[in-house]
Amino acid sequence: MRKCSLDKLQSVFAAVNEKMPIYLPANGSDGKAVYTKWAEGVELSDSLNTVRSPKDFFFPQTENMMEFKTEGKTIEIIDVRDEKEDFVIFGVRACDVKSFEILDRVFLTDPVDSFYASRREHGIIVAMACTKPSETCFCQTFGIDATEPMGDVSAWKTDKEIFFKANTEKGEAFMKAIEALTEDADTKEVEAQKEATKKILKKLPLAELDTKAFGGGKTSEFFNHPAWAELSESCLGCGTCTFVCPTCQCYDIKDFNTGKGVIRFRCWDSCMYSDFTRMAHGNNRNSQKERFRQRFMHKLVYYPENNEGIFGCVGCGRCLSKCPISMNIVKVMKKIGGETK
Amino acid sequence: MQKITKNQLLDKAAELLDNGTVTAVLGWQKGEFDYDVTPALFENKEELFANFVWNDFCGANFSKYLIKHTRKVEGKILVFLKPCDTYSFNQLLTEHRFDREKVYAVGIPCEGMADIDKVKAIVGDGISSIDCGEKIKVTTIYADAAVEIDGKDVLEGRCESCKSKKHVAYDELLGEEGDVLDSNRFDEVARLEAMTPDERFAFWQNELSRCIRCNACRDVCPACTCEKCVFGNPKSGVENKSPANSFEEKMFHIIRAFHVAGRCTDCGECSRVCPQNIPLHLLNRKFIKDMNECYGEYQAGAEVGSRAPLVNYTTEDLEPGEVFDRRDTDA
Ligand code: SF4
Ligand code: SF4
Ligand code: SF4
Ligand code: SF4
């Protein structure tokens, strides 16, 4: 384990930036943390997490896939791919690091999504342990340890210092880039911080929430549950929950006619939308109840069914704090799965 | 902060359910953390008494839900309306969006709603309880003592410049009749107007660049009631699910602002729900201010059936050229 004083953090960013761009949560003009490309003066935010999850780095909201130019009877296909540079994402929380694993299982299994794959290959994740979780946090429910975030490098920030530990080869490369600025450290302070945070985690209001009721093979048990009607009653179908969610993974591929050619792009899609997975015969989910059910069944039943029991939610709490009507996965779990606390 | 109590509302709802005036109640349902309140339709007294909540976090405007619920529910629905909600209610009636006969509207006074982000800015994260009395009493997992906050210090942005405490629609009013207020709501617009066009462009560019096109602003908006929005309609040719580039990002908001111009009551729901804190209400408020200045004071939803200046030709109307001149001298 290596460490350096917090005064040196800007130099750490600068040193990394010499080699590749580094992105970190910094406070935007609205005072909320947003992943920002480091340049001189960009400071690491004190916020617990960003509103927009870091999934954008690997699976951007919109992404041009190719362009077609037509001239007479010839069509030229232009490669517009740009995901070829190494980069660092700094300060990713444990929940969000775990979300990458969930996305990997979708995008990196056959047929591999080469856009996602090459971004993933080029990205180095420096994860940051949490010390002040929010009441909306429930990573523990999914067995995630907020005090020991995975990623290529794990980091712990104390009042005065920051500690780094490499977990992968890519992580070693990062450590090398900042070697001159860091020194060897023992794990005492980090261990103390972890213990303190663990006590806080136990006090969180959602600490006892568990997933016992859910998992693969439960489709028939929950699909026709009468509570879906009530839970989805006031849902606006807006899609906020899906767009802030680090594990929501659906997209649409569209063609944009530029007049001189076509840009083929993909963009996030939301199961909460009426034209989601629209087919020739129309949509297969015709009510908001069905769309709402899809989102939660996907996270709690379908995803684990196809992924060895791993749930499709990491408990980041974004949908809890951002849904305009305050309806969310926790309320669904408690209602459908039975009160657990 | 609120003067009217939860029990007063519950008693009223129970009375109306009992005497058969209504068959369902549109109200606020309590959540996990005292502040995460959800709009809900209560169809019996048990549900109502178990889950109904009224506190400083009941910001949701129910008017738009009436479109959906009046189509579904047999009999009348009791809806609780804060003063600002009543303007949306009237505007929807003006546009014939729901059957007035199917609604029993109870006006309730409002002292302003609290913004949880502002509460957190004072007490920090990790909220374990919030008790809304005269003061807002908050406990967190990080502090032993509760913190008492004055509701006025954590008001939602829209409530800071509340335009009216008067209910412009109701079947029955609880509490006292309020007044239309002399609000400072156009000050923010004036600040934008004082900018140079470049500064203003940069301002909106920066704000809108955060948009994730979740559509929450549109879907919550009581003036956005098209059965199928052009932006969500694959047949419209302009359907899009994400802001493809910065032009398109602005286009969505500009078109939406134009579409609700003259119909937007300035209820403030759009800015309240935006997960990215974009001050969307300023776009609409600019239109309201312009209409007031060009065509005389007009408040959408102040009464049912009024004609917005933009759809109501009079011979006194400004000539387009005069409006154009005005723009020139602005810059
Ligand atoms: S659950 Fe909430 S955030 Fe998600 S679509 Fe419904 S209203 Fe929007
Ligand atoms: S469902 Fe909600 S809590 Fe779970 S990962 Fe998505 S946004 Fe986070
Ligand atoms: S959910 Fe867990 S890992 Fe994520 S921010 Fe909260 S405490 Fe940290
Ligand atoms: S609510 Fe905010 S983020 Fe969502 S579409 Fe509207 S402006 Fe964009």
XYZ file of C-alpha atoms and ligand atoms in Angstrom:
704
model
C 0.000 0.000 0.000
C 1.196 3.499 -0.869
C 0.058 6.864 0.391
C 0.492 10.573 -0.063
C -0.741 13.673 1.671
C -3.896 15.279 0.337
C -1.925 18.416 -0.559
C -0.282 16.345 -3.225
C -3.524 15.185 -4.805
C -3.374 17.806 -7.551
C 0.160 16.656 -8.403
C -1.091 13.082 -8.504
C -3.748 14.084 -11.022
C -1.193 16.045 -13.011
C 1.202 13.111 -13.076
C -1.476 10.764 -14.339
C -2.706 13.330 -16.810
C 0.778 13.390 -18.390
C 0.093 9.842 -19.516
C -3.656 9.742 -20.070
C -6.786 11.759 -19.298
C -8.155 11.356 -15.792
C -11.795 11.940 -14.848
C -12.993 12.596 -11.316
C -16.128 13.709 -9.491
C -15.923 17.498 -9.203
C -18.648 19.913 -8.186
C -20.444 21.412 -11.171
C -22.067 24.839 -11.355
C -25.128 23.463 -9.565
C -22.954 22.273 -6.690
C -23.503 18.610 -7.518
C -20.696 16.201 -8.277
C -20.212 15.235 -11.884
C -17.386 13.296 -13.528
C -15.119 15.937 -14.967
C -11.960 15.687 -16.999
C -9.115 16.846 -14.837
C -7.335 20.049 -15.773
C -5.507 22.364 -13.476
C -7.822 23.575 -10.741
C -10.345 20.734 -10.949
C -10.823 19.540 -7.377
C -12.125 16.197 -6.164
C -15.657 16.652 -4.814
C -16.514 15.804 -1.219
C -19.888 14.430 -2.289
C -20.661 10.821 -1.671
C -21.512 10.158 -5.294
C -22.430 11.642 -8.644
C -26.018 12.002 -9.875
C -25.041 10.546 -13.199
C -23.344 7.207 -12.802
C -19.947 6.425 -14.320
C -21.451 3.900 -16.717
C -21.190 6.645 -19.352
C -17.476 5.932 -19.611
C -18.090 2.497 -21.038
C -21.624 2.797 -22.278
C -22.208 6.438 -23.194
C -25.727 7.835 -23.429
C -25.286 8.390 -27.144
C -22.581 6.962 -29.296
C -22.080 7.150 -33.029
C -21.345 3.719 -34.400
C -20.732 4.429 -38.067
C -21.577 6.825 -40.827
C -22.789 6.232 -44.339
C -22.121 8.668 -47.120
C -23.994 8.231 -50.336
C -22.967 9.578 -53.681
C -24.915 8.402 -56.660
C -24.979 4.669 -56.354
C -21.996 4.311 -54.049
C -22.233 4.084 -50.325
C -19.168 4.822 -48.293
C -19.027 3.424 -44.788
C -17.027 5.552 -42.405
C -15.533 4.242 -39.209
C -16.149 6.859 -36.526
C -14.996 4.888 -33.538
C -12.999 6.816 -31.021
C -12.782 4.553 -27.995
C -9.114 3.813 -28.405
C -7.371 5.856 -25.740
C -6.446 4.864 -22.214
C -8.090 6.844 -19.441
C -8.533 6.809 -15.690
C -11.764 7.181 -13.748
C -10.886 8.285 -10.266
C -13.042 8.106 -7.159
C -15.573 5.458 -8.204
C -17.616 4.146 -5.269
C -17.873 0.444 -4.470
C -21.453 0.229 -5.710
C -20.552 1.703 -9.073
C -17.475 -0.512 -9.441
C -19.766 -3.473 -8.963
C -22.111 -2.096 -11.600
C -19.358 -2.524 -14.192
C -19.304 -6.222 -13.445
C -23.034 -6.359 -14.060
C -22.660 -4.528 -17.374
C -19.707 -6.761 -18.320
C -21.889 -9.818 -18.074
C -24.166 -8.300 -20.669
C -21.763 -6.596 -23.039
C -18.781 -8.921 -22.836
C -20.535 -12.229 -23.310
C -21.013 -13.546 -26.786
C -21.687 -11.632 -28.975
C -19.190 -9.237 -27.421
C -20.023 -5.581 -27.812
C -16.775 -4.301 -29.247
C -17.478 -0.648 -28.421
C -18.002 -1.438 -24.782
C -15.143 -3.930 -24.748
C -12.554 -1.556 -26.024
C -13.629 1.240 -23.698
C -13.487 -1.198 -20.826
C -10.055 -2.356 -21.902
C -8.756 1.194 -21.998
C -10.268 2.348 -18.718
C -8.443 2.195 -15.397
C -10.717 2.381 -12.369
C -9.501 3.943 -9.177
C -12.144 3.153 -6.600
C -12.689 5.163 -3.441
C -13.871 3.733 -0.143
C -16.934 5.386 1.401
C -16.864 6.912 4.851
C -20.167 8.766 4.986
C -22.877 6.687 3.372
C -26.317 8.152 2.849
C -29.644 6.867 4.141
C -30.382 5.869 0.550
C -27.350 3.543 0.349
C -27.980 -0.210 0.447
C -24.929 -1.738 -1.222
C -24.713 -4.155 1.717
C -27.932 -5.756 0.561
C -26.006 -7.012 -2.449
C -22.921 -8.047 -0.520
C -20.865 -5.056 -1.590
C -18.270 -3.777 0.848
C -18.221 0.012 0.662
C -15.035 0.102 2.716
C -13.092 -2.115 0.322
C -14.080 -1.082 -3.175
C -12.647 -3.232 -5.943
C -11.464 -1.783 -9.241
C -7.936 -1.612 -10.609
C -6.832 0.448 -7.656
C -8.560 0.822 -4.297
C -8.172 4.128 -2.510
C -8.987 5.401 0.959
C -9.126 9.067 1.830
C -8.592 10.195 5.413
C -8.533 13.756 6.718
C -4.952 14.323 5.680
C -3.884 11.513 3.420
C -4.899 9.249 0.620
C -3.934 5.565 0.425
C -3.678 3.451 -2.717
C -3.567 -0.275 -3.319
C -3.292 -1.862 -6.749
C -5.537 -4.839 -7.477
C -4.706 -5.522 -11.111
C -1.974 -5.081 -13.660
C -3.642 -1.922 -14.913
C -3.673 -0.752 -11.348
C 0.064 -1.329 -11.092
C 0.547 0.926 -14.094
C -1.389 3.643 -12.319
C 0.703 3.197 -9.189
C 3.822 3.485 -11.283
C 2.666 6.787 -12.733
C 2.333 8.266 -9.264
C 5.215 6.426 -7.643
C 7.411 9.473 -7.137
C 4.621 11.250 -5.293
C 3.720 8.433 -2.938
C 5.458 6.523 -0.180
C 5.029 3.110 1.372
C 2.364 2.941 4.021
C 1.131 0.439 6.555
C -2.533 -0.426 6.663
C -3.264 0.758 10.196
C -5.125 3.940 9.374
C -7.029 2.319 6.554
C -8.096 -0.519 8.819
C -9.270 1.964 11.430
C -11.278 3.851 8.847
C -12.861 0.652 7.600
C -13.928 -0.344 11.092
C -15.469 3.064 11.705
C -17.351 2.996 8.405
C -18.594 -0.518 9.055
C -20.219 0.679 12.253
C -21.946 3.445 10.323
C -23.108 1.032 7.644
C -24.838 -1.029 10.324
C -26.788 2.038 11.404
C -28.148 2.809 7.945
C -31.937 2.630 7.743
C -31.753 0.066 4.927
C -29.059 -2.055 6.582
C -31.438 -4.965 7.130
C -32.919 -5.029 3.650
C -32.245 -8.404 2.104
C -32.752 -10.201 -1.187
C -33.939 -13.529 0.213
C -37.295 -13.354 -1.485
C -35.823 -12.704 -4.929
C -33.561 -14.372 -7.475
C -33.829 -16.592 -10.506
C -36.782 -18.921 -10.865
C -39.198 -16.509 -9.230
C -40.890 -15.225 -12.346
C -44.160 -16.999 -11.832
C -44.209 -16.147 -8.145
C -43.986 -12.407 -8.716
C -45.152 -11.707 -12.246
C -48.813 -11.500 -11.376
C -48.385 -10.081 -7.914
C -51.332 -7.773 -7.220
C -49.084 -5.066 -5.743
C -47.617 -4.070 -9.131
C -50.746 -2.067 -9.847
C -50.454 -0.009 -6.712
C -46.675 0.396 -6.921
C -46.803 1.633 -10.495
C -49.969 3.685 -10.048
C -48.269 7.077 -9.979
C -45.230 6.260 -12.102
C -44.776 8.978 -14.698
C -42.980 6.679 -17.101
C -40.274 9.271 -17.266
C -37.204 7.090 -17.282
C -35.228 9.022 -14.676
C -34.664 5.842 -12.696
C -33.259 4.032 -15.715
C -31.006 6.877 -16.800
C -29.439 7.494 -13.405
C -29.081 3.776 -12.720
C -25.548 2.418 -13.126
C -26.775 -1.030 -14.123
C -29.574 -0.198 -16.564
C -28.192 -1.380 -19.846
C -30.825 -1.122 -22.546
C -30.219 0.817 -25.699
C -31.733 1.506 -29.070
C -29.936 1.824 -32.397
C -31.152 4.569 -34.677
C -30.279 6.176 -37.957
C -30.046 9.938 -38.172
C -30.472 11.321 -41.652
C -28.082 14.216 -42.125
C -29.301 15.008 -45.617
C -26.010 13.900 -47.131
C -25.811 10.579 -45.437
C -26.744 8.676 -42.369
C -25.277 8.559 -38.903
C -25.992 5.309 -37.163
C -25.941 5.795 -33.430
C -27.079 4.079 -30.334
C -28.551 5.677 -27.266
C -29.824 4.585 -23.908
C -33.358 3.349 -23.921
C -35.717 2.872 -21.037
C -38.143 0.052 -20.344
C -40.313 2.771 -18.788
C -40.988 4.229 -22.254
C -43.988 3.345 -24.354
C -41.922 2.685 -27.467
C -39.360 0.472 -25.761
C -38.667 -2.706 -27.757
C -41.368 -1.694 -30.145
C -41.846 -4.290 -32.817
C -43.733 -4.535 -36.043
C -46.866 -5.513 -34.157
C -46.442 -2.696 -31.650
C -45.231 -2.777 -28.092
C -45.472 -5.885 -26.010
C -45.973 -3.887 -22.814
C -48.998 -1.720 -23.187
C -49.464 -0.294 -19.733
C -47.187 1.529 -17.349
C -47.736 -1.294 -14.906
C -46.149 -3.758 -17.301
C -43.253 -1.409 -18.057
C -42.668 -0.686 -14.403
C -42.759 -4.367 -13.561
C -40.194 -5.068 -16.265
C -37.613 -2.765 -14.692
C -37.814 -4.342 -11.274
C -38.278 -7.923 -12.407
C -35.199 -7.486 -14.570
C -33.076 -6.395 -11.617
C -34.473 -8.817 -9.079
C -35.438 -11.929 -11.021
C -34.475 -12.075 -14.700
C -30.905 -10.862 -14.340
C -30.037 -13.235 -11.486
C -31.760 -16.019 -13.386
C -29.295 -15.583 -16.231
C -26.264 -14.661 -14.137
C -25.724 -17.210 -11.417
C -27.841 -15.446 -8.886
C -26.159 -12.057 -9.160
C -28.688 -9.255 -8.803
C -28.977 -6.442 -11.301
C -28.933 -3.701 -8.659
C -26.003 -2.471 -6.617
C -27.895 -0.434 -4.063
C -26.415 2.914 -5.083
C -29.634 4.667 -4.109
C -29.824 6.920 -7.160
C -33.335 5.871 -8.048
C -34.325 6.491 -4.436
C -33.221 10.074 -4.454
C -34.079 10.993 -8.036
C -37.457 9.512 -8.882
C -39.889 12.443 -9.137
C -42.548 10.465 -7.299
C -40.195 8.697 -4.907
C -41.051 5.218 -6.070
C -38.096 2.881 -6.224
C -36.589 -0.561 -5.952
C -36.535 -0.565 -2.156
C -40.253 0.086 -1.960
C -40.787 -2.641 -4.537
C -38.636 -5.135 -2.648
C -40.421 -4.469 0.615
C -43.882 -4.630 -0.870
C -43.459 -7.586 -3.199
C -40.935 -9.537 -1.187
C -42.598 -8.947 2.148
C -41.423 -6.559 4.819
C -37.979 -7.655 5.969
C -37.172 -5.309 8.764
C -44.305 24.560 8.910
C -47.824 23.679 7.712
C -50.760 25.233 9.536
C -53.242 22.599 8.538
C -52.677 19.214 10.120
C -52.661 15.726 8.755
C -55.568 14.820 11.012
C -57.722 17.601 9.625
C -57.121 16.252 6.134
C -57.747 12.680 7.220
C -60.990 13.641 8.946
C -62.180 15.425 5.858
C -61.280 12.483 3.644
C -62.956 10.001 5.986
C -66.105 12.119 6.128
C -66.334 12.343 2.336
C -65.686 8.643 1.898
C -68.218 7.782 4.594
C -71.005 9.943 3.267
C -70.431 8.660 -0.231
C -69.425 11.970 -1.790
C -66.235 10.378 -3.087
C -65.024 6.867 -3.744
C -61.295 7.514 -3.771
C -58.792 9.996 -2.400
C -55.819 11.357 -4.250
C -53.256 12.110 -1.593
C -49.668 11.760 -0.476
C -48.344 8.418 0.668
C -45.558 8.080 3.176
C -42.284 6.522 2.142
C -39.155 5.091 3.700
C -37.587 8.240 5.059
C -40.270 10.786 5.954
C -39.383 12.952 2.958
C -39.851 10.540 0.015
C -43.547 11.043 -0.445
C -45.419 9.386 -3.337
C -48.723 10.456 -4.892
C -51.280 7.733 -4.315
C -54.914 6.939 -4.906
C -56.454 5.644 -1.698
C -59.557 3.599 -2.323
C -60.536 2.837 1.246
C -60.195 4.187 4.743
C -57.826 1.492 5.982
C -55.232 2.344 3.331
C -55.773 6.009 3.953
C -55.272 5.848 7.688
C -52.287 3.540 7.350
C -50.338 5.416 4.707
C -51.562 8.946 4.144
C -49.091 11.651 4.988
C -49.132 15.428 5.049
C -45.929 17.223 5.863
C -43.462 19.728 4.422
C -42.454 17.360 1.630
C -45.845 17.069 -0.055
C -44.835 19.110 -3.060
C -46.364 16.902 -5.739
C -49.115 18.607 -7.734
C -51.955 16.130 -8.297
C -53.854 17.977 -11.014
C -52.391 16.034 -13.906
C -53.178 12.692 -12.276
C -56.849 13.592 -12.515
C -56.776 12.957 -16.260
C -55.865 9.353 -15.700
C -57.800 8.682 -12.524
C -61.084 10.249 -13.579
C -61.114 7.892 -16.552
C -60.597 4.919 -14.326
C -62.405 5.500 -11.066
C -66.160 5.050 -10.730
C -67.609 7.930 -8.774
C -65.882 11.052 -7.562
C -62.285 11.498 -6.525
C -61.311 13.694 -3.637
C -58.215 15.652 -4.542
C -56.258 17.830 -2.166
C -54.975 20.956 -3.857
C -52.464 23.485 -2.638
C -52.950 27.019 -3.973
C -50.471 26.635 -6.855
C -52.054 23.285 -7.795
C -55.422 24.943 -8.291
C -54.055 26.962 -11.216
C -53.015 23.756 -12.975
C -56.419 22.310 -12.142
C -58.187 25.214 -13.864
C -55.869 25.169 -16.819
C -56.564 21.490 -17.372
C -60.272 22.225 -17.218
C -59.858 25.036 -19.716
C -58.309 22.462 -22.012
C -61.096 19.958 -21.308
C -58.662 17.385 -20.008
C -60.856 15.833 -17.337
C -64.446 15.736 -16.223
C -65.003 18.293 -13.452
C -68.055 16.354 -12.302
C -65.848 13.476 -11.285
C -63.763 15.480 -8.890
C -64.299 16.847 -5.423
C -61.550 19.394 -4.860
C -60.520 20.339 -1.358
C -58.296 23.389 -1.190
C -55.678 23.248 1.519
C -53.477 26.091 2.675
C -49.751 25.767 2.167
C -46.923 27.486 3.966
C -44.391 26.431 1.369
C -42.724 23.081 0.842
C -39.246 22.052 1.874
C -36.438 20.955 -0.405
C -34.640 17.889 0.908
C -31.402 18.939 -0.762
C -31.464 22.162 1.215
C -32.185 20.243 4.392
C -29.210 18.040 3.676
C -27.034 21.043 3.000
C -27.652 22.001 6.634
C -27.756 18.686 8.466
C -25.660 16.543 6.146
C -26.431 13.118 4.754
C -27.664 10.020 6.534
C -31.101 11.212 7.572
C -32.830 8.910 10.016
C -35.954 10.904 10.769
C -37.686 14.143 9.958
C -40.417 15.521 12.135
C -42.364 18.336 10.552
C -43.882 20.475 13.245
C -43.596 24.199 13.663
C -39.905 23.628 13.003
C -38.476 20.820 10.930
C -36.666 18.492 13.310
C -34.084 16.260 11.679
C -31.987 13.463 13.081
C -29.144 11.793 11.231
C -27.094 8.701 11.882
C -24.050 10.937 12.221
C -25.171 13.213 15.030
C -26.586 12.480 18.457
C -28.768 15.541 18.686
C -31.630 16.485 16.406
C -31.238 19.655 14.381
C -34.118 22.107 14.259
C -34.562 23.952 11.018
C -36.810 26.836 10.212
C -38.873 25.789 7.232
C -38.348 29.184 5.650
C -34.627 28.411 5.345
C -35.128 25.298 3.261
C -38.002 26.280 0.996
C -38.184 24.793 -2.466
C -37.066 27.304 -5.066
C -40.594 27.794 -6.418
C -41.978 28.414 -2.934
C -39.441 31.156 -2.289
C -41.249 33.139 -4.948
C -44.756 31.787 -4.429
C -47.164 33.669 -6.645
C -50.363 32.996 -4.784
C -51.782 31.661 -1.552
C -55.222 31.987 -3.074
C -57.085 28.889 -4.218
C -58.614 29.609 -7.588
C -60.609 26.380 -7.645
C -62.230 24.195 -4.997
C -65.444 22.632 -3.874
C -64.491 23.147 -0.304
C -61.713 25.069 1.338
C -59.996 24.065 4.539
C -58.427 26.924 6.442
C -58.547 30.508 5.352
C -58.789 32.039 1.929
C -55.363 33.381 0.909
C -54.322 36.179 -1.427
C -52.512 36.485 -4.701
C -49.024 37.508 -3.646
C -46.787 40.211 -4.887
C -44.044 37.773 -5.751
C -40.502 38.368 -6.855
C -40.685 35.561 -9.360
C -39.634 37.673 -12.336
C -36.423 38.890 -10.723
C -34.519 35.849 -11.889
C -35.820 36.382 -15.417
C -34.752 40.015 -15.282
C -31.263 38.864 -14.353
C -31.167 36.724 -17.478
C -32.520 39.562 -19.585
C -29.743 41.805 -18.334
C -27.153 39.460 -19.812
C -25.735 39.938 -23.269
C -27.057 37.429 -25.804
C -23.733 35.597 -25.669
C -23.796 35.374 -21.906
C -27.353 34.169 -22.002
C -26.520 31.559 -24.590
C -23.611 30.377 -22.464
C -25.880 30.253 -19.418
C -28.418 27.989 -21.111
C -25.781 25.962 -22.863
C -24.241 25.158 -19.499
C -27.528 24.409 -17.798
C -28.945 22.278 -20.579
C -25.700 20.406 -21.099
C -26.528 18.525 -17.920
C -29.836 17.266 -19.283
C -30.032 13.488 -19.432
C -33.341 13.607 -21.299
C -35.115 11.580 -18.709
C -38.313 13.436 -19.646
C -39.291 13.892 -16.016
C -39.923 17.610 -16.662
C -42.288 16.792 -19.485
C -44.001 13.899 -17.796
C -44.709 15.763 -14.591
C -45.832 18.965 -16.341
C -49.596 19.582 -16.086
C -49.453 21.512 -19.373
C -47.788 18.574 -21.180
C -50.803 16.385 -21.602
C -50.622 15.256 -25.204
C -51.667 11.644 -25.397
C -48.494 11.056 -27.363
C -45.668 13.573 -27.223
C -43.960 14.191 -30.584
C -40.651 13.397 -28.928
C -41.901 9.988 -27.907
C -43.683 9.162 -31.103
C -41.749 7.061 -33.604
C -44.051 8.327 -36.370
C -43.334 12.001 -35.759
C -39.935 11.987 -37.408
C -38.423 13.917 -34.484
C -38.691 11.151 -31.962
C -35.599 10.820 -29.867
C -34.636 9.088 -26.710
C -31.432 10.904 -25.930
C -30.020 14.298 -26.661
C -27.966 13.306 -29.702
C -25.972 16.533 -29.679
C -26.084 19.971 -28.127
C -28.420 21.347 -30.786
C -30.915 18.648 -30.179
C -30.531 19.010 -26.427
C -31.735 22.599 -26.675
C -34.360 21.852 -29.279
C -36.317 19.628 -26.940
C -36.472 22.292 -24.259
C -37.174 25.168 -26.606
C -40.006 23.336 -28.295
C -41.436 22.298 -24.974
C -41.266 25.870 -23.686
C -43.036 27.191 -26.784
C -45.652 24.506 -26.578
C -46.617 25.367 -23.014
C -46.330 29.145 -23.486
C -49.599 30.741 -22.396
C -50.656 27.509 -20.735
C -47.864 27.132 -18.201
C -49.193 28.283 -14.835
C -45.692 28.471 -13.351
C -46.407 25.650 -10.914
C -42.700 24.846 -10.803
C -42.996 21.073 -11.012
C -40.457 20.858 -13.871
C -37.629 22.372 -11.886
C -38.632 20.511 -8.751
C -38.290 17.084 -10.336
C -35.302 17.635 -12.601
C -32.600 15.264 -11.354
C -29.995 17.577 -12.815
C -31.190 20.787 -11.149
C -31.826 22.591 -14.400
C -33.850 25.787 -13.752
C -36.395 24.950 -16.437
C -39.033 27.219 -14.948
C -36.995 30.196 -16.121
C -37.684 29.414 -19.754
C -41.412 29.383 -19.149
C -41.315 32.342 -16.832
C -39.602 34.375 -19.506
C -42.570 33.699 -21.767
C -44.971 34.681 -19.017
C -43.109 37.920 -18.400
C -43.028 38.719 -22.106
C -46.721 38.047 -22.485
C -47.481 40.245 -19.497
C -45.441 43.047 -20.994
C -46.674 42.709 -24.565
C -50.335 41.876 -24.032
C -51.175 42.832 -20.461
C -51.122 40.744 -17.300
C -52.297 37.208 -17.805
C -52.142 34.286 -15.413
C -52.857 30.899 -16.920
C -55.287 28.944 -14.802
C -56.531 31.938 -12.824
C -59.968 31.061 -14.121
C -61.481 28.365 -16.282
C -62.048 29.246 -19.913
C -59.783 32.249 -20.246
C -58.025 32.676 -23.562
C -54.262 32.956 -23.465
C -52.933 36.063 -25.236
C -51.133 33.980 -27.825
C -54.365 32.403 -29.035
C -56.553 35.454 -28.573
C -56.267 38.064 -31.288
C -57.294 41.596 -30.380
C -56.839 44.747 -32.403
C -54.764 46.209 -29.570
C -52.165 43.455 -29.921
C -48.591 44.461 -30.550
C -47.439 44.196 -34.125
C -44.771 41.555 -34.610
C -42.456 44.363 -35.740
C -42.765 46.101 -32.378
C -41.820 42.904 -30.613
C -38.870 42.611 -32.923
C -37.760 46.159 -32.120
C -38.040 45.412 -28.468
C -35.642 42.539 -28.937
C -33.158 44.796 -30.688
C -33.089 47.331 -27.895
C -32.750 44.536 -25.362
C -29.441 43.368 -26.676
S -40.289 4.898 -11.261
Fe -40.009 7.099 -10.952
S -38.173 7.645 -12.116
Fe -38.861 5.643 -12.834
S -40.167 6.068 -14.625
Fe -41.526 5.930 -12.825
S -41.700 8.039 -12.108
Fe -39.951 8.006 -13.481
S -31.925 0.104 -9.280
Fe -31.620 2.021 -8.158
S -30.360 1.486 -6.381
Fe -30.245 -0.227 -7.834
S -28.401 0.189 -9.012
Fe -30.122 1.092 -10.142
S -30.264 3.226 -9.448
Fe -28.950 2.122 -8.007
S -24.197 2.471 -1.871
Fe -22.441 1.771 -0.662
S -20.726 1.944 -2.042
Fe -22.372 3.153 -2.933
S -22.025 5.217 -2.216
Fe -23.398 4.244 -0.753
S -22.082 3.371 0.818
Fe -20.802 3.863 -0.924
S -36.054 16.610 -16.014
Fe -34.063 17.641 -16.290
S -32.669 16.034 -16.978
Fe -34.739 15.252 -17.265
S -35.281 15.792 -19.394
Fe -36.010 17.450 -18.110
S -34.334 18.926 -18.078
Fe -33.479 17.008 -18.827
